[in-house]
PDB file of C-alpha atoms in Angstrom:
ATOM      1  CA  MET A 332      -0.198   0.440   0.011  1.00 38.00           C
ATOM      2  CA  ASP A 333       1.609   3.365  -1.040  1.00 42.00           C
ATOM      3  CA  GLY A 334      -0.857   5.923   0.458  1.00 42.00           C
ATOM      4  CA  THR A 335      -1.769   6.265   3.937  1.00 48.00           C
ATOM      5  CA  ALA A 336      -4.369   8.238   5.654  1.00 47.00           C
ATOM      6  CA  HIS A 337      -1.260  10.510   6.674  1.00 53.00           C
ATOM      7  CA  ASP A 338      -0.755  11.598   2.653  1.00 86.00           C
ATOM      8  CA  ILE A 339      -4.524  12.764   2.434  1.00 94.00           C
ATOM      9  CA  ARG A 340      -5.327  16.373   2.456  1.00 96.00           C
ATOM     10  CA  VAL A 341      -9.086  17.161   2.785  1.00 97.00           C
ATOM     11  CA  ARG A 342      -9.811  20.685   1.456  1.00 98.00           C
ATOM     12  CA  PRO A 343     -13.317  22.259   0.845  1.00 98.00           C
ATOM     13  CA  GLY A 344     -14.422  21.727  -2.806  1.00 98.00           C
ATOM     14  CA  SER A 345     -16.231  24.022  -5.435  1.00 97.00           C
ATOM     15  CA  PRO A 346     -18.053  23.942  -8.544  1.00 97.00           C
ATOM     16  CA  ALA A 347     -14.661  23.541 -10.486  1.00 97.00           C
ATOM     17  CA  ASP A 348     -14.426  20.273  -8.790  1.00 97.00           C
ATOM     18  CA  ALA A 349     -17.461  19.302 -10.312  1.00 97.00           C
ATOM     19  CA  PRO A 350     -16.156  17.551 -13.443  1.00 97.00           C
ATOM     20  CA  ALA A 351     -13.855  15.487 -11.177  1.00 97.00           C
ATOM     21  CA  VAL A 352     -16.227  14.299  -9.172  1.00 97.00           C
ATOM     22  CA  VAL A 353     -18.227  13.284 -12.100  1.00 97.00           C
ATOM     23  CA  ASP A 354     -15.365  11.218 -12.999  1.00 96.00           C
ATOM     24  CA  MET A 355     -15.191   9.504  -9.940  1.00 96.00           C
ATOM     25  CA  LEU A 356     -18.837   8.435  -9.940  1.00 96.00           C
ATOM     26  CA  ASP A 357     -18.489   7.121 -13.711  1.00 96.00           C
ATOM     27  CA  SER A 358     -15.173   5.056 -12.740  1.00 93.00           C
ATOM     28  CA  ALA A 359     -17.285   3.766  -9.582  1.00 92.00           C
ATOM     29  CA  VAL A 360     -20.050   2.553 -11.628  1.00 93.00           C
ATOM     30  CA  ALA A 361     -17.551   0.846 -13.749  1.00 91.00           C
ATOM     31  CA  TRP A 362     -15.864  -0.597 -10.752  1.00 89.00           C
ATOM     32  CA  MET A 363     -18.901  -2.050  -9.197  1.00 88.00           C
ATOM     33  CA  ASN A 364     -20.498  -3.279 -12.405  1.00 91.00           C
ATOM     34  CA  ASP A 365     -17.085  -4.787 -13.330  1.00 89.00           C
ATOM     35  CA  ARG A 366     -17.744  -6.749 -10.122  1.00 88.00           C
ATOM     36  CA  GLY A 367     -21.460  -7.702 -10.930  1.00 87.00           C
ATOM     37  CA  ASN A 368     -22.901  -5.160  -8.861  1.00 88.00           C
ATOM     38  CA  THR A 369     -25.301  -3.733 -11.278  1.00 86.00           C
ATOM     39  CA  GLU A 370     -27.832  -2.638  -8.589  1.00 88.00           C
ATOM     40  CA  GLN A 371     -26.139   0.264  -6.579  1.00 88.00           C
ATOM     41  CA  TRP A 372     -25.908   2.661  -9.027  1.00 88.00           C
ATOM     42  CA  GLY A 373     -27.103   1.088 -11.863  1.00 88.00           C
ATOM     43  CA  THR A 374     -25.299   0.431 -15.088  1.00 91.00           C
ATOM     44  CA  THR A 375     -25.509   4.118 -16.782  1.00 94.00           C
ATOM     45  CA  PRO A 376     -21.857   6.357 -16.039  1.00 93.00           C
ATOM     46  CA  TYR A 377     -23.067   9.329 -13.872  1.00 93.00           C
ATOM     47  CA  SER A 378     -22.116  11.362 -16.622  1.00 95.00           C
ATOM     48  CA  GLN A 379     -24.594   9.723 -19.056  1.00 96.00           C
ATOM     49  CA  LYS A 380     -27.459   9.953 -16.791  1.00 95.00           C
ATOM     50  CA  PRO A 381     -30.358  12.454 -17.185  1.00 95.00           C
ATOM     51  CA  GLY A 382     -29.634  15.250 -14.759  1.00 94.00           C
ATOM     52  CA  GLY A 383     -26.369  13.614 -13.256  1.00 94.00           C
ATOM     53  CA  VAL A 384     -23.679  16.142 -14.183  1.00 96.00           C
ATOM     54  CA  ALA A 385     -26.354  18.725 -13.160  1.00 96.00           C
ATOM     55  CA  ARG A 386     -26.756  17.254  -9.718  1.00 94.00           C
ATOM     56  CA  VAL A 387     -23.142  16.809  -9.237  1.00 96.00           C
ATOM     57  CA  GLU A 388     -22.714  20.731  -9.888  1.00 96.00           C
ATOM     58  CA  ARG A 389     -25.922  21.729  -7.306  1.00 95.00           C
ATOM     59  CA  TYR A 390     -23.616  19.944  -4.764  1.00 95.00           C
ATOM     60  CA  MET A 391     -20.949  21.453  -5.339  1.00 96.00           C
ATOM     61  CA  THR A 392     -22.861  25.204  -4.874  1.00 95.00           C
ATOM     62  CA  GLU A 393     -25.700  24.342  -2.483  1.00 94.00           C
ATOM     63  CA  ASN A 394     -24.221  21.934  -0.447  1.00 95.00           C
ATOM     64  CA  THR A 395     -21.050  21.732   1.587  1.00 97.00           C
ATOM     65  CA  PRO A 396     -18.447  19.917  -0.227  1.00 98.00           C
ATOM     66  CA  TYR A 397     -14.901  18.677   0.423  1.00 98.00           C
ATOM     67  CA  ILE A 398     -12.319  17.172  -1.909  1.00 98.00           C
ATOM     68  CA  ALA A 399      -9.705  14.566  -0.560  1.00 98.00           C
ATOM     69  CA  GLU A 400      -6.418  15.215  -2.396  1.00 97.00           C
ATOM     70  CA  LEU A 401      -3.786  12.380  -2.511  1.00 93.00           C
ATOM     71  CA  ASP A 402      -0.070  13.886  -4.004  1.00 89.00           C
ATOM     72  CA  GLY A 403      -2.467  17.055  -4.555  1.00 91.00           C
ATOM     73  CA  VAL A 404      -4.685  15.188  -7.151  1.00 93.00           C
ATOM     74  CA  PRO A 405      -8.321  14.635  -6.172  1.00 96.00           C
ATOM     75  CA  ALA A 406      -8.994  11.091  -5.260  1.00 96.00           C
ATOM     76  CA  GLY A 407     -12.246  11.467  -3.019  1.00 97.00           C
ATOM     77  CA  ALA A 408     -15.510  13.561  -2.244  1.00 98.00           C
ATOM     78  CA  ALA A 409     -17.931  14.182   0.138  1.00 98.00           C
ATOM     79  CA  VAL A 410     -20.480  16.353   0.482  1.00 98.00           C
ATOM     80  CA  LEU A 411     -22.643  17.551   3.535  1.00 97.00           C
ATOM     81  CA  ASP A 412     -26.096  18.818   3.972  1.00 96.00           C
ATOM     82  CA  SER A 413     -28.642  20.017   6.735  1.00 94.00           C
ATOM     83  CA  GLY A 414     -30.740  16.684   6.325  1.00 94.00           C
ATOM     84  CA  PRO A 415     -31.151  14.037   3.602  1.00 95.00           C
ATOM     85  CA  SER A 416     -32.111  14.360   0.380  1.00 91.00           C
ATOM     86  CA  PRO A 417     -36.061  14.744   0.019  1.00 89.00           C
ATOM     87  CA  GLN A 418     -36.358  12.450  -2.848  1.00 88.00           C
ATOM     88  CA  MET A 419     -35.608   9.640  -0.201  1.00 91.00           C
ATOM     89  CA  PRO A 420     -37.709   8.354   1.891  1.00 93.00           C
ATOM     90  CA  ILE A 421     -35.891   9.238   5.235  1.00 95.00           C
ATOM     91  CA  ALA A 422     -37.177  11.218   7.941  1.00 92.00           C
ATOM     92  CA  PRO A 423     -35.108  14.585   9.287  1.00 89.00           C
ATOM     93  CA  ALA A 424     -33.677  13.620  12.681  1.00 93.00           C
ATOM     94  CA  GLY A 425     -35.905  15.724  14.518  1.00 89.00           C
ATOM     95  CA  GLY A 426     -33.090  17.915  15.560  1.00 94.00           C
ATOM     96  CA  PRO A 427     -29.783  19.500  13.929  1.00 96.00           C
ATOM     97  CA  GLU A 428     -27.956  17.168  12.203  1.00 97.00           C
ATOM     98  CA  ARG A 429     -25.402  16.686   9.338  1.00 97.00           C
ATOM     99  CA  TYR A 430     -26.197  14.446   6.605  1.00 98.00           C
ATOM    100  CA  VAL A 431     -23.508  12.763   4.294  1.00 98.00           C
ATOM    101  CA  ARG A 432     -25.423  13.028   0.751  1.00 96.00           C
ATOM    102  CA  LEU A 433     -22.448  11.713  -1.464  1.00 96.00           C
ATOM    103  CA  LEU A 434     -19.375   9.656  -0.388  1.00 97.00           C
ATOM    104  CA  VAL A 435     -16.900   8.923  -3.244  1.00 97.00           C
ATOM    105  CA  SER A 436     -13.685   7.822  -3.997  1.00 94.00           C
ATOM    106  CA  ASP A 437     -11.145   7.323  -7.138  1.00 92.00           C
ATOM    107  CA  ARG A 438     -11.052   3.686  -7.315  1.00 88.00           C
ATOM    108  CA  ARG A 439      -7.527   3.849  -8.881  1.00 87.00           C
ATOM    109  CA  HIS A 440      -7.042   4.711  -4.954  1.00 88.00           C
ATOM    110  CA  ALA A 441      -8.520   2.402  -3.367  1.00 85.00           C
ATOM    111  CA  GLY A 442      -8.231   1.022   0.055  1.00 87.00           C
ATOM    112  CA  LYS A 443      -5.785   4.017   0.960  1.00 91.00           C
ATOM    113  CA  GLY A 444      -8.311   5.315   3.604  1.00 93.00           C
ATOM    114  CA  ILE A 445      -9.954   7.943   1.052  1.00 95.00           C
ATOM    115  CA  GLY A 446     -13.352   7.170   2.481  1.00 96.00           C
ATOM    116  CA  ALA A 447     -12.350   6.779   6.304  1.00 96.00           C
ATOM    117  CA  ALA A 448     -10.453  10.039   5.635  1.00 97.00           C
ATOM    118  CA  LEU A 449     -13.443  11.827   4.453  1.00 98.00           C
ATOM    119  CA  LEU A 450     -16.216  10.934   6.838  1.00 98.00           C
ATOM    120  CA  ALA A 451     -13.252  11.708   9.706  1.00 97.00           C
ATOM    121  CA  HIS A 452     -13.557  15.124   8.354  1.00 98.00           C
ATOM    122  CA  ALA A 453     -17.565  14.920   8.065  1.00 98.00           C
ATOM    123  CA  ALA A 454     -17.294  14.204  11.933  1.00 98.00           C
ATOM    124  CA  GLU A 455     -14.972  16.904  12.657  1.00 98.00           C
ATOM    125  CA  GLU A 456     -16.893  19.513  10.696  1.00 97.00           C
ATOM    126  CA  THR A 457     -20.221  18.213  12.415  1.00 98.00           C
ATOM    127  CA  ARG A 458     -18.433  18.892  15.967  1.00 97.00           C
ATOM    128  CA  ARG A 459     -17.003  22.237  14.779  1.00 96.00           C
ATOM    129  CA  ALA A 460     -20.659  23.116  14.018  1.00 96.00           C
ATOM    130  CA  GLY A 461     -21.563  22.587  17.484  1.00 97.00           C
ATOM    131  CA  VAL A 462     -23.980  19.839  16.110  1.00 97.00           C
ATOM    132  CA  LYS A 463     -24.041  16.385  17.754  1.00 97.00           C
ATOM    133  CA  LEU A 464     -25.279  14.114  15.263  1.00 98.00           C
ATOM    134  CA  LEU A 465     -23.944  13.087  11.522  1.00 98.00           C
ATOM    135  CA  ARG A 466     -26.011  10.801   9.435  1.00 98.00           C
ATOM    136  CA  VAL A 467     -25.690   8.949   5.899  1.00 98.00           C
ATOM    137  CA  ASP A 468     -27.466   6.513   4.197  1.00 96.00           C
ATOM    138  CA  CYS A 469     -26.451   3.574   1.833  1.00 95.00           C
ATOM    139  CA  TRP A 470     -27.218   0.552  -0.478  1.00 94.00           C
ATOM    140  CA  ALA A 471     -28.071  -2.133   2.158  1.00 95.00           C
ATOM    141  CA  GLY A 472     -27.938  -4.576  -0.945  1.00 91.00           C
ATOM    142  CA  GLY A 473     -24.869  -6.968  -1.949  1.00 87.00           C
ATOM    143  CA  GLY A 474     -24.304  -8.532   1.831  1.00 87.00           C
ATOM    144  CA  GLY A 475     -23.965  -5.464   3.397  1.00 91.00           C
ATOM    145  CA  GLU A 476     -20.380  -4.483   2.517  1.00 91.00           C
ATOM    146  CA  LEU A 477     -21.038  -1.158   2.502  1.00 94.00           C
ATOM    147  CA  VAL A 478     -22.835  -0.974   5.660  1.00 96.00           C
ATOM    148  CA  ALA A 479     -19.935  -2.692   7.402  1.00 96.00           C
ATOM    149  CA  PHE A 480     -17.739   0.230   5.607  1.00 96.00           C
ATOM    150  CA  TYR A 481     -20.022   2.989   7.742  1.00 97.00           C
ATOM    151  CA  GLU A 482     -20.255   0.645  10.562  1.00 98.00           C
ATOM    152  CA  ARG A 483     -16.123   0.231  10.981  1.00 97.00           C
ATOM    153  CA  ASN A 484     -15.943   4.090  10.473  1.00 97.00           C
ATOM    154  CA  GLY A 485     -18.448   4.835  13.875  1.00 97.00           C
ATOM    155  CA  PHE A 486     -21.613   4.754  12.268  1.00 98.00           C
ATOM    156  CA  VAL A 487     -24.413   2.678  14.001  1.00 98.00           C
ATOM    157  CA  PRO A 488     -27.590   1.321  11.778  1.00 97.00           C
ATOM    158  CA  THR A 489     -30.736   3.078  12.459  1.00 97.00           C
ATOM    159  CA  GLU A 490     -33.624   2.560  10.130  1.00 95.00           C
ATOM    160  CA  ARG A 491     -33.620   0.537   6.623  1.00 95.00           C
ATOM    161  CA  PHE A 492     -35.725   1.903   3.999  1.00 94.00           C
ATOM    162  CA  LEU A 493     -37.045   1.243   0.267  1.00 93.00           C
ATOM    163  CA  SER A 494     -36.465   3.641  -2.114  1.00 91.00           C
ATOM    164  CA  GLY A 495     -38.492   1.891  -5.190  1.00 89.00           C
ATOM    165  CA  THR A 496     -36.937  -1.815  -4.836  1.00 90.00           C
ATOM    166  CA  TRP A 497     -33.785  -0.341  -4.024  1.00 92.00           C
ATOM    167  CA  PRO A 498     -32.604  -1.491  -0.019  1.00 94.00           C
ATOM    168  CA  GLY A 499     -31.191   1.133   1.975  1.00 95.00           C
ATOM    169  CA  GLN A 500     -29.743   1.826   5.318  1.00 97.00           C
ATOM    170  CA  VAL A 501     -29.642   4.781   7.510  1.00 97.00           C
ATOM    171  CA  LEU A 502     -26.738   5.295   9.824  1.00 98.00           C
ATOM    172  CA  ALA A 503     -25.897   7.500  12.511  1.00 98.00           C
ATOM    173  CA  ARG A 504     -22.931   8.758  14.126  1.00 98.00           C
ATOM    174  CA  ARG A 505     -23.028  10.863  17.505  1.00 97.00           C
ATOM    175  CA  VAL A 506     -20.210  13.760  17.386  1.00 96.00           C
ATOM    176  CA  GLY A 507     -18.909  15.890  20.270  1.00 78.00           C
TER     177      GLY A 507
END
């Protein structure tokens, strides 16, 4: 392993980062599909999905984006908001929270702790804002590997949900 969490620098994202984030999403779809996972994000590259690029551009302007860099090159992204997406069947927490709307890493850097570094940064930003709850939702299919990733990073599963036929899991992490 040639990269460690110590090589990763997390900085605020900007609209200029949108093309790199779209590329990361496209590579994640291809990587999942190569491993037989066509359910989590489908088979269409994010850049070709109707509204996909515009959604990333909104994330970079309307939410709070962060970019993880490895050796000065964008290698991952996280987007924080004040609650879950209104398009998802997830109730707000009922109090102040920060919500991870997007977490993606460049698959060329898999296993180098980029996702974990972004989640640690999200927890620190949540704490710094005086908010005690950080939540995220994820795909709960495929044997639960993604849920387990969030659990390894300090999150606890709360409620499960369905978005159409897509099985999801909400997870929470107390900070502060």
